[in-house]
Structures are given as C-alpha cells and as structure tokens.
Coordinates of C-alpha atoms in Angstrom, one line a residue:
Chain A
M1 CA 40.5 23.0 -28.5
M2 CA 43.2 24.6 -30.6
T3 CA 41.7 28.1 -30.2
T4 CA 41.2 27.8 -26.4
S5 CA 44.8 26.7 -25.8
S6 CA 46.1 29.5 -28.0
L7 CA 43.8 31.9 -26.2
R8 CA 45.2 30.7 -22.9
L9 CA 48.8 31.0 -24.2
R10 CA 48.2 34.6 -25.5
A11 CA 46.5 35.6 -22.2
G12 CA 49.5 34.2 -20.3
L13 CA 51.9 36.2 -22.5
V14 CA 49.9 39.4 -21.9
S15 CA 49.9 38.7 -18.2
I16 CA 53.7 38.3 -18.1
A17 CA 54.1 41.4 -20.2
L18 CA 51.9 43.4 -17.8
L19 CA 53.8 42.1 -14.8
A20 CA 57.1 43.0 -16.5
A21 CA 55.9 46.5 -17.3
F22 CA 54.7 47.0 -13.8
L23 CA 58.0 45.8 -12.3
G24 CA 59.9 47.9 -14.8
I25 CA 58.0 51.1 -13.9
W26 CA 58.3 50.3 -10.2
H27 CA 62.0 49.9 -10.6
L28 CA 62.5 53.1 -12.5
A29 CA 60.3 55.1 -10.1
T30 CA 62.3 54.0 -7.1
R31 CA 65.8 54.5 -8.5
S32 CA 68.3 56.8 -6.7
T33 CA 67.7 60.1 -8.3
A34 CA 67.5 62.6 -5.4
P35 CA 70.5 64.9 -5.0
V36 CA 72.9 63.9 -2.2
A37 CA 73.3 66.6 0.3
T38 CA 76.8 67.2 1.6
M39 CA 77.0 66.7 5.4
S40 CA 79.4 65.9 8.1
P41 CA 80.0 62.1 8.6
E42 CA 78.5 62.2 12.1
Y43 CA 75.3 63.8 10.8
A44 CA 75.2 61.3 7.9
K45 CA 75.2 58.4 10.4
L46 CA 72.0 59.8 11.9
M47 CA 70.3 60.2 8.5
G48 CA 68.9 57.4 6.5
L49 CA 70.1 56.3 3.1
T50 CA 67.6 58.6 1.5
A51 CA 69.6 61.6 2.6
T52 CA 73.1 60.2 2.2
Q53 CA 72.8 58.2 -1.0
G54 CA 69.8 59.7 -2.7
K55 CA 68.0 56.3 -2.4
S56 CA 64.2 56.4 -2.5
A57 CA 62.4 55.5 0.7
M58 CA 60.1 53.3 -1.3
P59 CA 61.8 49.9 -1.9
G60 CA 62.3 48.8 -5.5
P61 CA 61.3 45.4 -6.8
L62 CA 64.8 44.1 -6.3
D63 CA 64.9 45.0 -2.6
V64 CA 61.5 43.3 -2.1
G65 CA 62.6 40.3 -4.1
A66 CA 65.8 39.9 -2.0
K67 CA 63.9 40.3 1.3
L68 CA 61.2 37.9 0.1
W69 CA 63.9 35.4 -0.6
Q70 CA 65.2 35.7 3.0
H71 CA 61.7 35.2 4.3
L72 CA 61.1 32.1 2.1
K73 CA 64.4 30.6 3.3
R74 CA 63.5 31.0 6.9
P75 CA 59.7 31.1 7.2
F76 CA 59.4 29.7 10.7
Y77 CA 62.0 31.3 12.8
D78 CA 61.0 32.6 16.2
N79 CA 63.2 35.3 17.8
G80 CA 60.7 36.4 20.4
P81 CA 57.4 38.3 20.5
N82 CA 58.2 40.9 17.8
D83 CA 60.3 38.9 15.4
K84 CA 58.7 35.7 14.1
G85 CA 58.9 34.2 10.6
L86 CA 56.2 35.1 8.1
G87 CA 55.2 31.4 8.0
I88 CA 54.4 31.5 11.7
Q89 CA 52.5 34.7 11.4
L90 CA 50.4 33.4 8.4
A91 CA 49.8 30.1 10.3
Y92 CA 48.4 32.1 13.2
S93 CA 46.1 34.0 10.9
I94 CA 45.0 30.9 9.0
A95 CA 44.3 29.1 12.3
R96 CA 42.1 32.0 13.6
V97 CA 40.2 32.2 10.3
G98 CA 39.9 28.4 10.2
T99 CA 38.5 28.2 13.7
G100 CA 36.1 31.1 13.5
Y101 CA 35.0 30.0 10.0
L102 CA 34.4 26.3 11.0
L103 CA 32.3 27.5 14.1
A104 CA 30.3 29.7 11.7
V105 CA 29.8 26.7 9.4
L106 CA 28.6 24.6 12.3
V107 CA 26.0 27.2 13.3
A108 CA 25.0 28.7 9.9
I109 CA 24.3 25.6 7.9
P110 CA 22.0 23.7 10.4
L111 CA 20.3 27.0 11.4
G112 CA 19.9 28.0 7.7
F113 CA 18.3 24.5 7.1
L114 CA 15.8 25.1 9.8
I115 CA 15.0 28.6 8.7
G116 CA 14.8 27.6 5.0
M117 CA 12.4 24.7 5.8
S118 CA 10.1 26.7 8.2
P119 CA 8.4 29.7 6.8
L120 CA 7.4 30.7 10.3
L121 CA 11.1 30.8 11.6
S122 CA 12.1 32.5 8.4
K123 CA 9.6 35.4 8.9
A124 CA 10.3 35.5 12.7
L125 CA 14.1 35.7 12.4
D126 CA 14.2 37.9 9.4
P127 CA 14.3 41.3 11.3
F128 CA 17.2 40.1 13.5
I129 CA 19.2 38.9 10.5
Q130 CA 18.5 42.1 8.6
V131 CA 19.8 44.2 11.5
L132 CA 22.8 42.0 12.4
K133 CA 24.0 41.4 8.9
P134 CA 25.2 45.0 8.0
I135 CA 27.2 45.5 11.2
S136 CA 30.9 45.8 10.5
P137 CA 32.5 42.8 12.2
L138 CA 35.1 45.1 13.9
A139 CA 32.3 46.9 15.7
W140 CA 31.9 43.8 17.7
M141 CA 35.5 43.9 18.9
P142 CA 35.1 46.0 22.0
L143 CA 32.1 44.0 23.1
A144 CA 34.0 40.7 22.5
L145 CA 37.1 41.9 24.3
Y146 CA 35.0 43.0 27.3
T147 CA 33.0 39.8 27.5
I148 CA 35.5 37.2 26.4
K149 CA 38.5 39.0 28.0
D150 CA 40.9 37.2 25.6
S151 CA 42.2 39.0 22.6
S152 CA 42.9 35.9 20.5
I153 CA 39.5 34.4 21.1
S154 CA 37.9 37.8 20.4
A155 CA 39.6 37.8 17.0
I156 CA 38.1 34.3 16.4
F157 CA 34.7 35.6 17.5
V158 CA 35.0 38.5 15.0
I159 CA 35.7 36.0 12.2
F160 CA 32.8 33.9 13.3
I161 CA 30.4 36.8 13.3
C162 CA 31.5 38.1 9.9
S163 CA 31.5 34.8 8.1
I164 CA 28.1 33.5 9.4
W165 CA 25.8 35.8 7.4
P166 CA 26.6 34.9 3.8
M167 CA 26.5 31.2 4.7
L168 CA 23.3 31.6 6.7
L169 CA 21.5 33.6 4.0
N170 CA 22.7 31.4 1.2
T171 CA 21.7 28.2 3.0
V172 CA 18.2 29.7 3.8
F173 CA 17.8 30.7 0.1
G174 CA 19.1 27.4 -1.2
V175 CA 16.9 25.3 1.0
A176 CA 13.8 27.4 0.5
S177 CA 14.2 27.4 -3.3
V178 CA 14.7 23.6 -3.9
R179 CA 12.5 22.7 -6.8
K180 CA 9.0 21.7 -5.8
E181 CA 9.0 18.7 -8.1
W182 CA 12.1 17.2 -6.4
V183 CA 10.4 17.5 -3.1
N184 CA 7.3 16.0 -4.6
V185 CA 9.3 13.0 -5.9
A186 CA 10.5 12.4 -2.3
R187 CA 6.9 12.8 -1.0
T188 CA 5.4 10.3 -3.5
L189 CA 8.1 7.9 -2.4
E190 CA 7.1 8.3 1.2
V191 CA 10.6 9.5 2.1
G192 CA 10.8 10.7 5.7
T193 CA 11.7 14.3 6.7
V194 CA 15.3 13.5 7.8
R195 CA 16.1 11.3 4.8
R196 CA 14.5 13.9 2.5
A197 CA 16.7 16.6 4.0
F198 CA 19.8 14.7 3.3
T199 CA 19.0 13.0 0.0
V200 CA 17.0 15.8 -1.8
I201 CA 17.3 19.2 -0.1
L202 CA 21.0 19.1 0.8
P203 CA 22.3 18.0 -2.6
A204 CA 19.9 20.4 -4.3
A205 CA 20.9 23.3 -2.1
A206 CA 24.6 22.4 -1.9
P207 CA 25.8 24.7 -4.8
T208 CA 24.1 27.7 -3.2
I209 CA 25.4 26.8 0.3
L210 CA 28.9 26.4 -1.1
T211 CA 28.7 29.8 -2.8
G212 CA 27.8 31.3 0.5
M213 CA 30.8 29.5 2.1
R214 CA 33.0 30.9 -0.6
I215 CA 31.9 34.5 0.0
S216 CA 32.3 33.9 3.7
I217 CA 35.9 32.7 3.5
G218 CA 36.8 35.8 1.4
I219 CA 35.2 38.1 4.0
A220 CA 36.9 36.3 6.9
W221 CA 40.3 36.7 5.3
L222 CA 39.7 40.4 4.7
V223 CA 38.6 40.9 8.3
I224 CA 41.4 38.9 10.0
V225 CA 44.1 41.4 8.9
A226 CA 42.2 44.3 10.4
A227 CA 41.3 42.3 13.5
E228 CA 44.9 41.4 14.1
M229 CA 46.0 45.0 13.7
L230 CA 43.7 45.7 16.6
V231 CA 44.4 42.8 18.9
G232 CA 48.1 42.5 18.2
G233 CA 50.5 39.9 19.3
T234 CA 50.6 37.5 16.4
G235 CA 49.2 37.0 12.9
V236 CA 49.9 38.6 9.5
G237 CA 47.7 41.7 10.4
Y238 CA 49.9 42.4 13.4
F239 CA 53.0 41.7 11.3
V240 CA 51.9 44.5 8.8
W241 CA 51.3 47.0 11.6
N242 CA 54.5 46.0 13.4
E243 CA 56.6 46.5 10.2
W244 CA 54.9 49.8 9.6
N245 CA 56.0 50.9 13.1
N246 CA 59.5 49.6 12.1
L247 CA 59.2 51.7 9.0
S248 CA 60.0 48.5 7.0
I249 CA 58.0 49.2 3.8
T250 CA 59.7 46.2 2.2
N251 CA 58.2 43.9 4.7
V252 CA 54.8 45.6 4.4
I253 CA 54.8 45.0 0.7
I254 CA 55.8 41.4 1.2
A255 CA 53.0 40.9 3.7
I256 CA 50.5 42.4 1.3
L257 CA 51.6 40.1 -1.5
L258 CA 51.3 37.0 0.8
I259 CA 47.9 38.1 2.1
G260 CA 46.7 38.2 -1.5
I261 CA 48.2 34.8 -2.3
V262 CA 46.7 33.1 0.7
G263 CA 43.3 34.7 0.1
M264 CA 43.4 33.4 -3.5
L265 CA 44.3 29.9 -2.3
L266 CA 41.5 29.9 0.2
D267 CA 39.1 31.0 -2.5
Q268 CA 40.4 28.4 -4.9
I269 CA 39.8 25.6 -2.3
L270 CA 36.2 26.6 -1.8
A271 CA 35.8 27.0 -5.6
R272 CA 36.9 23.4 -6.0
F273 CA 34.4 22.2 -3.4
T274 CA 31.7 24.2 -5.1
R275 CA 32.5 22.5 -8.4
M276 CA 32.3 19.1 -6.7
V277 CA 28.7 19.6 -5.6
T278 CA 27.5 21.4 -8.6
F279 CA 25.3 19.4 -10.9
P280 CA 24.5 20.2 -14.5
E281 CA 20.8 20.3 -15.3
Chain B
M1 CA -18.5 -0.7 -13.5
T2 CA -18.7 -3.3 -10.8
D3 CA -15.1 -3.2 -9.6
K4 CA -14.4 0.3 -8.3
F5 CA -10.7 0.0 -7.7
I6 CA -10.4 3.8 -7.5
S7 CA -13.3 5.9 -6.5
I8 CA -13.2 9.6 -6.3
E9 CA -16.2 10.7 -4.3
A10 CA -17.6 14.2 -4.3
I11 CA -14.3 16.0 -4.1
A12 CA -14.0 19.7 -4.4
K13 CA -11.1 22.1 -4.5
R14 CA -11.4 25.7 -3.4
Y15 CA -8.8 28.4 -3.1
P16 CA -9.1 31.5 -1.1
G17 CA -9.4 34.3 -3.6
A18 CA -9.0 38.1 -3.3
G19 CA -11.1 39.9 -0.8
G20 CA -12.4 36.8 1.1
A21 CA -14.0 35.3 -1.9
T22 CA -13.2 31.6 -2.7
T23 CA -12.4 30.3 -6.2
T24 CA -13.9 26.9 -6.8
V25 CA -11.9 24.9 -9.3
F26 CA -14.4 22.1 -9.2
E27 CA -16.8 20.6 -6.8
N28 CA -18.8 17.5 -6.3
L29 CA -16.6 15.5 -8.7
W30 CA -17.2 11.8 -8.9
L31 CA -15.1 9.4 -10.8
S32 CA -14.3 5.8 -10.7
M33 CA -11.9 3.4 -12.4
A34 CA -11.7 -0.4 -12.5
R35 CA -8.5 -2.4 -11.8
G36 CA -6.2 -2.6 -14.8
E37 CA -8.0 0.2 -16.6
F38 CA -6.2 2.9 -18.5
C39 CA -8.0 6.2 -18.2
C40 CA -7.2 9.5 -19.8
V41 CA -8.5 12.9 -18.8
I42 CA -9.0 15.5 -21.5
G43 CA -9.9 19.1 -20.9
H44 CA -8.7 22.6 -21.4
S45 CA -6.1 24.2 -19.3
G46 CA -7.4 25.4 -16.0
C47 CA -10.2 22.8 -15.6
G48 CA -8.4 21.2 -12.7
K49 CA -7.1 18.1 -14.3
T50 CA -3.7 18.4 -12.6
T51 CA -5.4 19.1 -9.3
V52 CA -7.4 15.9 -9.6
L53 CA -4.2 14.0 -10.3
N54 CA -2.4 15.7 -7.4
I55 CA -5.3 14.7 -5.1
L56 CA -5.1 11.2 -6.4
A57 CA -1.4 11.2 -5.8
G58 CA -1.8 12.6 -2.3
L59 CA 0.3 15.6 -3.1
D60 CA -2.7 17.9 -2.7
A61 CA -5.7 17.4 -0.4
P62 CA -9.3 18.0 -1.5
S63 CA -11.3 20.7 0.2
E64 CA -14.2 18.3 0.4
G65 CA -14.8 14.7 -0.4
A66 CA -12.6 11.6 -0.4
V67 CA -10.6 9.4 -2.6
I68 CA -10.9 5.6 -2.1
V69 CA -8.2 3.3 -3.5
D70 CA -8.6 -0.4 -3.2
G71 CA -11.3 0.0 -0.5
Q72 CA -9.4 2.5 1.6
A73 CA -9.6 6.2 1.8
I74 CA -6.2 7.8 1.1
S75 CA -4.5 10.4 3.1
G76 CA -1.3 11.7 1.8
T77 CA 1.1 10.2 -0.7
S78 CA 1.8 6.5 -1.0
L79 CA 4.2 4.1 -2.6
D80 CA 1.1 2.4 -4.1
R81 CA 0.5 5.4 -6.4
A82 CA 3.5 6.3 -8.5
V83 CA 3.6 9.6 -10.3
I84 CA 5.2 10.3 -13.7
F85 CA 5.8 14.0 -13.8
Q86 CA 5.5 16.2 -16.8
S87 CA 8.9 17.6 -16.3
H88 CA 10.3 14.1 -15.5
A89 CA 11.6 15.5 -12.1
L90 CA 14.8 13.4 -12.1
L91 CA 17.3 14.3 -9.4
P92 CA 20.1 15.8 -11.5
W93 CA 22.9 14.9 -9.1
R94 CA 22.1 11.2 -9.4
T95 CA 22.7 8.9 -12.3
V96 CA 20.0 7.0 -14.1
L97 CA 20.6 4.0 -11.8
G98 CA 20.8 6.3 -8.8
N99 CA 17.5 7.8 -9.6
V100 CA 15.7 4.5 -10.0
A101 CA 17.6 3.0 -7.0
Y102 CA 16.4 5.9 -4.9
A103 CA 12.8 4.9 -5.5
V104 CA 13.6 1.2 -4.9
S105 CA 15.4 1.8 -1.6
S106 CA 12.6 4.1 -0.5
K107 CA 10.1 1.2 -0.9
W108 CA 12.3 -1.6 0.4
R109 CA 14.3 0.1 3.1
N110 CA 16.0 -3.0 4.4
W111 CA 17.3 -4.2 1.0
D112 CA 21.0 -4.2 0.6
R113 CA 22.8 -2.2 -2.1
V114 CA 23.2 -5.2 -4.5
K115 CA 19.6 -6.2 -4.3
V116 CA 18.4 -2.6 -4.8
R117 CA 20.7 -2.1 -7.8
A118 CA 19.7 -5.4 -9.4
H119 CA 16.0 -4.5 -9.0
A120 CA 16.6 -1.0 -10.4
Q121 CA 18.5 -2.5 -13.3
T122 CA 15.5 -4.7 -14.3
F123 CA 13.4 -1.7 -14.8
I124 CA 16.1 0.3 -16.6
D125 CA 16.3 -2.6 -19.0
L126 CA 12.5 -2.7 -19.3
V127 CA 12.4 0.9 -20.6
G128 CA 15.3 0.2 -23.0
L129 CA 18.0 2.2 -21.2
T130 CA 20.5 -0.6 -20.8
G131 CA 23.9 0.9 -21.2
S132 CA 23.0 4.4 -19.9
E133 CA 22.8 3.4 -16.2
H134 CA 25.7 5.6 -15.2
K135 CA 24.8 8.7 -17.1
H136 CA 23.5 11.8 -15.4
P137 CA 20.1 13.2 -16.5
S138 CA 21.9 16.1 -18.2
E139 CA 23.5 13.7 -20.6
L140 CA 20.2 12.3 -21.7
S141 CA 17.7 13.4 -24.3
G142 CA 14.2 14.4 -23.3
G143 CA 12.8 11.1 -24.3
M144 CA 15.4 9.2 -22.3
K145 CA 14.8 11.3 -19.2
Q146 CA 11.1 10.5 -19.4
R147 CA 12.0 6.8 -19.8
V148 CA 13.9 7.1 -16.5
G149 CA 10.9 8.7 -15.0
I150 CA 8.8 5.7 -16.2
A151 CA 11.3 3.2 -14.9
R152 CA 11.4 5.0 -11.5
A153 CA 7.6 4.9 -11.3
L154 CA 7.4 1.2 -12.3
S155 CA 10.3 0.1 -10.1
I156 CA 8.2 0.5 -6.9
T157 CA 5.6 -1.9 -8.4
P158 CA 2.7 0.5 -7.6
K159 CA -1.0 -0.3 -7.6
M160 CA -1.5 2.5 -10.1
M161 CA 0.4 5.0 -12.2
L162 CA -0.5 8.7 -12.3
M163 CA 0.8 10.6 -15.3
D164 CA 0.6 14.3 -15.8
E165 CA 1.0 15.0 -19.5
P166 CA 4.1 12.8 -19.5
F167 CA 4.9 13.2 -23.1
S168 CA 3.9 16.8 -23.8
A169 CA 7.4 18.1 -23.8
L170 CA 8.7 15.5 -26.3
D171 CA 8.9 15.5 -30.0
A172 CA 6.4 13.6 -32.0
L173 CA 8.6 10.6 -32.9
T174 CA 9.8 10.1 -29.3
R175 CA 6.3 10.6 -28.0
G176 CA 5.1 7.8 -30.3
T177 CA 7.8 5.4 -29.2
L178 CA 7.1 6.1 -25.5
Q179 CA 3.4 5.7 -25.9
D180 CA 4.0 2.3 -27.4
E181 CA 6.3 1.4 -24.4
V182 CA 3.9 2.7 -21.8
R183 CA 1.0 0.8 -23.5
R184 CA 3.1 -2.4 -23.7
I185 CA 4.2 -2.1 -20.1
C186 CA 0.8 -1.3 -18.7
L187 CA -0.8 -4.2 -20.6
E188 CA 2.0 -6.6 -19.5
T189 CA 1.9 -5.6 -15.8
G190 CA -1.8 -5.0 -15.7
Q191 CA -1.3 -1.5 -14.3
T192 CA -4.2 0.8 -13.5
A193 CA -3.3 4.1 -15.1
F194 CA -4.6 7.6 -14.9
M195 CA -3.2 10.0 -17.4
I196 CA -3.7 13.7 -18.2
T197 CA -3.3 14.7 -21.8
H198 CA -4.0 17.4 -24.3
D199 CA -3.4 15.0 -27.2
V200 CA -6.7 13.5 -28.5
D201 CA -4.8 10.8 -30.5
E202 CA -2.8 9.9 -27.5
A203 CA -5.9 9.4 -25.5
I204 CA -7.5 7.2 -28.3
Y205 CA -4.4 5.1 -28.6
L206 CA -3.8 4.5 -24.9
A207 CA -7.1 4.8 -23.0
D208 CA -9.9 2.3 -22.2
K209 CA -11.9 5.2 -21.0
I210 CA -11.7 8.9 -21.7
F211 CA -12.9 11.4 -19.2
L212 CA -14.0 14.7 -20.7
M213 CA -13.9 17.7 -18.4
T214 CA -15.6 21.1 -19.1
N215 CA -13.8 24.4 -18.7
G216 CA -13.0 25.8 -15.3
P217 CA -13.6 27.4 -13.0
G218 CA -16.4 25.3 -11.8
A219 CA -15.4 22.5 -14.1
V220 CA -17.4 19.3 -14.2
L221 CA -16.7 15.8 -15.5
A222 CA -19.1 15.9 -18.5
E223 CA -18.8 12.5 -20.0
V224 CA -17.0 9.2 -19.8
V225 CA -16.3 8.0 -23.3
E226 CA -15.6 4.3 -23.6
N227 CA -13.0 3.6 -26.2
P228 CA -14.6 1.3 -28.9
L229 CA -11.3 0.3 -30.3
P230 CA -10.1 -3.2 -29.5
R231 CA -7.6 -3.6 -26.7
D232 CA -4.9 -5.0 -29.0
R233 CA -5.0 -1.9 -31.2
G234 CA -1.9 -1.0 -33.1
R235 CA -0.6 2.5 -33.8
T236 CA -0.3 1.9 -37.6
D237 CA -3.8 0.8 -38.3
L238 CA -5.6 2.7 -35.6
H239 CA -7.1 5.2 -38.0
R240 CA -8.5 2.4 -40.2
H241 CA -10.9 1.2 -37.5
P242 CA -14.5 2.1 -38.5
L243 CA -15.1 3.9 -35.2
Y244 CA -11.8 5.8 -35.0
Y245 CA -13.0 9.0 -36.6
A246 CA -16.3 8.9 -34.9
L247 CA -14.5 8.8 -31.5
R248 CA -12.0 11.4 -32.5
N249 CA -14.7 13.8 -33.8
H250 CA -16.7 13.3 -30.7
I251 CA -13.8 14.3 -28.5
I252 CA -12.8 17.2 -30.7
D253 CA -16.4 18.5 -30.9
F254 CA -16.4 18.4 -27.1
L255 CA -13.1 20.3 -26.8
V256 CA -14.0 22.9 -29.4
T257 CA -17.6 23.7 -28.5
R258 CA -19.3 21.6 -25.9
S259 CA -16.7 22.1 -23.2
K260 CA -17.7 25.8 -23.0
T261 CA -21.5 25.3 -23.4
F262 CA -21.9 22.1 -21.5
A263 CA -23.0 23.6 -18.2
A264 CA -25.6 25.8 -19.9
E265 CA -26.9 23.1 -22.2
T266 CA -27.2 20.4 -19.7
P267 CA -29.0 21.7 -16.6
G268 CA -29.9 18.3 -15.2
H269 CA -26.3 17.0 -15.3
D270 CA -25.8 14.7 -12.3
P271 CA -22.1 14.6 -11.3
R272 CA -22.7 11.3 -9.6
N273 CA -24.0 9.6 -12.7
V274 CA -21.9 10.9 -15.5
P275 CA -23.2 9.7 -18.8
L276 CA -21.1 6.8 -20.1
V277 CA -20.9 7.3 -23.9
H278 CA -20.5 4.3 -26.2
I279 CA -19.5 5.3 -29.7
G280 CA -20.9 2.9 -32.2
K281 CA -23.8 2.1 -34.4
P282 CA -27.2 3.5 -33.5
G283 CA -29.0 1.4 -31.0
L284 CA -25.8 0.1 -29.4
S285 CA -25.2 3.3 -27.4
I286 CA -25.9 3.2 -23.7
A287 CA -26.3 6.2 -21.6
S288 CA -26.0 6.6 -17.9
N289 CA -27.9 4.2 -15.7
E290 CA -30.2 6.9 -14.4
E291 CA -31.4 8.7 -17.5
Q292 CA -31.2 7.8 -21.1
R293 CA -29.0 10.4 -22.6
Q294 CA -28.8 9.2 -26.1
T295 CA -25.4 10.0 -27.3
W296 CA -24.5 8.1 -30.4
I297 CA -22.3 9.0 -33.3
S298 CA -22.5 7.2 -36.6
G299 CA -19.7 4.9 -37.2
T300 CA -19.4 5.8 -40.9
S301 CA -18.4 9.5 -40.6
P302 CA -16.0 10.6 -43.3
G303 CA -12.3 10.5 -42.7
L304 CA -11.8 14.2 -42.5
T305 CA -11.6 15.7 -39.1
A306 CA -11.4 19.1 -37.6

C-alpha cells in the first residue's frame, strides 16, 4: 500500500515536471525574437503583429491560457452561425456521437447475439462483415448525403456505421465463446432459450461486449471531428476548420485540447461500465 | 437386480472420423442401476466414461440405443438428473447464494424470491457453507466451490446425481472431507448416484457397485463389481476390512492389465449380461446369470498392493 501510493505520487510529480518542461519549451519557442522591420505606419496597419512587433505567429501557452479562460467563462454564447461558444459546439458533437452510437448499440448487440448463437448466420454474414468493416466511415458520406439529403443526419449515419463494427464483432465473439460448461449448467436446469440468453450468455459475454463498445466510442469520437469538417455548420470539427479559416491558431489549439479531454471522458465512462460487468474467475 | 431404476440399453456413440470413417467410442453398452444405489465407473481416459455420463444427463445423445430412467426413456436434459461438473461450473458473476438460487428458481419458476432464497440457504447449510452465501466463486477455495456445485445439484431434489470426477481437481484432504459429505448426503437423502472416478479408493469408499470399463475405442463394460464392504463403512477403518485389499487388488489388476487384454481374452463377452463379481470367500462368488464366470478373489490377500 505504502509503495503503491508513493509510486503514484512519484508518477504524478514526473507528469507535472514533463508538463512544465513542455510548456516552458513552448513558451521559449514562441517568444518575440524576429527582427522588426521598419515600415510606414499605414503599411504596419495592414501587416500582422508578426511583422510589426516580431511576435511569433504560433501562440504561446500564455495566449492559449488567456483565450481558454475566455471560452470557459462564456461556453454557451451564440452570436450567430459562425460564432458560437465552445460548449455549444461540443454539445452538438456529443449529441451526434451519442445518437449514432446508441443506434449502433441497438443494432449491433441484438444482431451480434443472433450471429453468435447461430453458426449458420455467422458463416453466412461473415463475407459481408469482412468487406464492410474496413471501409473508412467517411467514404460513406457522399452516399449518405445523396440518399438522406440532410447533412446533420448524414453525420449521425457516419457515426453509426463506424461504431457498429467493433461492437458487432465483439458481441459475436463474446456470445460464441461463452464457456460450454455454463451453457451446460443452464441446459441441465432446463432453462429456456430466452432465459438462458439473459441469465447465462449475456453476463458471460458482457465484458467482451463492453470492450467492443469502448473501442466503438473511441472511433466514433475520432470520426465526428472529420465528419463535421465535411458537413459544416455546427460541432467541434466545424469549429476547428472555421478557426483555421479565421487563422486563429489559438482557438484551434484549444479545440484540440478539448477534443482530447472529451474523448478521454467518454472512454472513462465506458471503462467504468466495463468494470461493473467484469467478473473475476 | 430387480428394480431397474436406471437402465441404459444398447447405447452406442460414434463420431464421424477423417475420410468418411466413423470412430466408435463404444457400442451395445448395457448398464442398470437400482434406486438409491451409488455406482462408480472406473476406466482409463478415452474409454467413453464421460460420454456415458453426458448421455445419462441428456447433454449428449447416443447414436443408438436408449436410456430409461424410472420407466421412461429420456430425451434431453432434465431437472430430475442433476450434474456435478468436474470444473464445478459455477457462474462467476453470481454469489454462492445466487448460484444455488438460480437452480432453485429454474425448478420452481413460480416461487417468490424469499422462498427461493430460503430453500437455497437450506442446501448451502447442508454442505457447510453457512456464512459464505454472499461470496463470489473467485473468493472461494477449490473445495468450497465444489461444495457449492454439490449444493446446487442437491437443491433441485433430483432423482439422481451424476458426477464427473467431481473431486479430481482437489487436494487429498479436501477430497476426503467432500467424499464424507457426499456419502453422508447420499445416504441421508437416498440419492441414486452415478460417479466417474479415476481414484480406486474413492470408488471403494463411496460405491455400492463399481463398473469396470475397458480401454477405448470400442470400450465395453467388462464387469460390475459389487462392493463387499458394509454400507456403514468408515473412512478410518476401511482398510481393516478383510475384503478391502482383495477388492482393491482386483480393480487395480483390471486397470493395469485386464483393461487392455479383456477383449482378446474374453471372446464370449455378452454386453447384455455383464458378469457381476462378488469379492469374497471361495464358493460365495456369483457370476452372471447366464454363464458361470467364476471370479473370486481370496479374502486373505496380504496387505501390500500395487
């Protein structure tokens, strides 16, 4: 106990030191060092700070921190289509991921159960799954836009199609590899198929299914940023692209940071669910 | 054998082998047990013991023949026949009480929670696990897990218990204790029991009848040995019984040599009338009802065994 807590403490100290070193190097690398050209005041007005004050175009950690603080103070403001608070943009992204992901759960888990319990279906559907699985979810986008004719729903469809495969394959694997002896216990107790599915196969396969769900949420969060860059309008992916067009590298960095944090939180939530259904043997 | 509570009639098990050939594990196997009898099967690995047990349980179907339990041919599994698995097969996400209650609620589907729990608790107490009801299988020792397996099997008050080497994964001390428990419970409840074992001493201590099977493939039931030891035998003075070593030597001789040579040496073996061997003094031995196959072993053999 003593050693684990001290290990944790030491690891924490190293983490803080690494962060401090990174911020320090970042700060030093983006200091104003470039020579300031002499120019007429009219011309200087047209030029950016890089030219007039020798300031680096890449924001330093202090600029990012200040801007982040502004965003955190007003996360939900809405000044029209191209100027919404980061909270609103993240909420749009999370809502899209949540919808597409839940639809995928509703399809993948029952379907995976069927395929896992039926060797016939498993063999029959295998070629389709093998072909569909490696398709980049964004490749579906034009097809989705053409058939659905709604960019927001198309984005949800892309999330659905990218998060379905890990869940489906893990459910099939988990269901098919439930220990024979547990199934035999249910058989000797004359437990019917439906009750057996819920009382033996589901709990036995749950850790594997949840692992698939955890992989899926990670992929869904990766894909939403790219999808929103394509469909535009709202969401954190659109925010990144919009700020790049505004040449606001500070906002881009902030968005990158927040995408990472939200992704981590989503993963942690699924990790907690996985722990809840995992049983020690 | 007047009361044939369980009768295995001419069962065979064949598997499709490579190139269209079929592998016959055993065929034309006949076996019967009376109500309340404790029978052990001994034979080398691969002789089809587990297959016989799985067929009895209904987990496996015979390629030919039938199994009749209490006057009815069986098809599939039944709550009348409880199985104690070698690997205990507890559901690891359920507690001890949960595992036993699962069996209870499977048998009595309309019982409420309280009644199911109370019934399960009775059997947990019976196997001496009072106080561990809320532990998960991972928190239990091997012996305790197998006790839960026994409680689960008993809780559905089956007509018979089928045990596939239930104690083989346990250490010698635990095995001894559990053998005592199983013997006590079976005697108290009048259970009919069918047990597979590799342990000759276990068979002698527990069984009323010991079935000896030859080596597979093409295994046959060679002999049914009646246990000459009194029913109220005790573990501590078992070996002092005058017939103990005769019985033990007979079984070990069978396992060491005769299980391999039996088929060649006994061409007229009738699988329907397997010789019933009484171990005892000369003249007391009785062979099968068809043909007098004199099989007696002196009751005064020396105490050293193979």
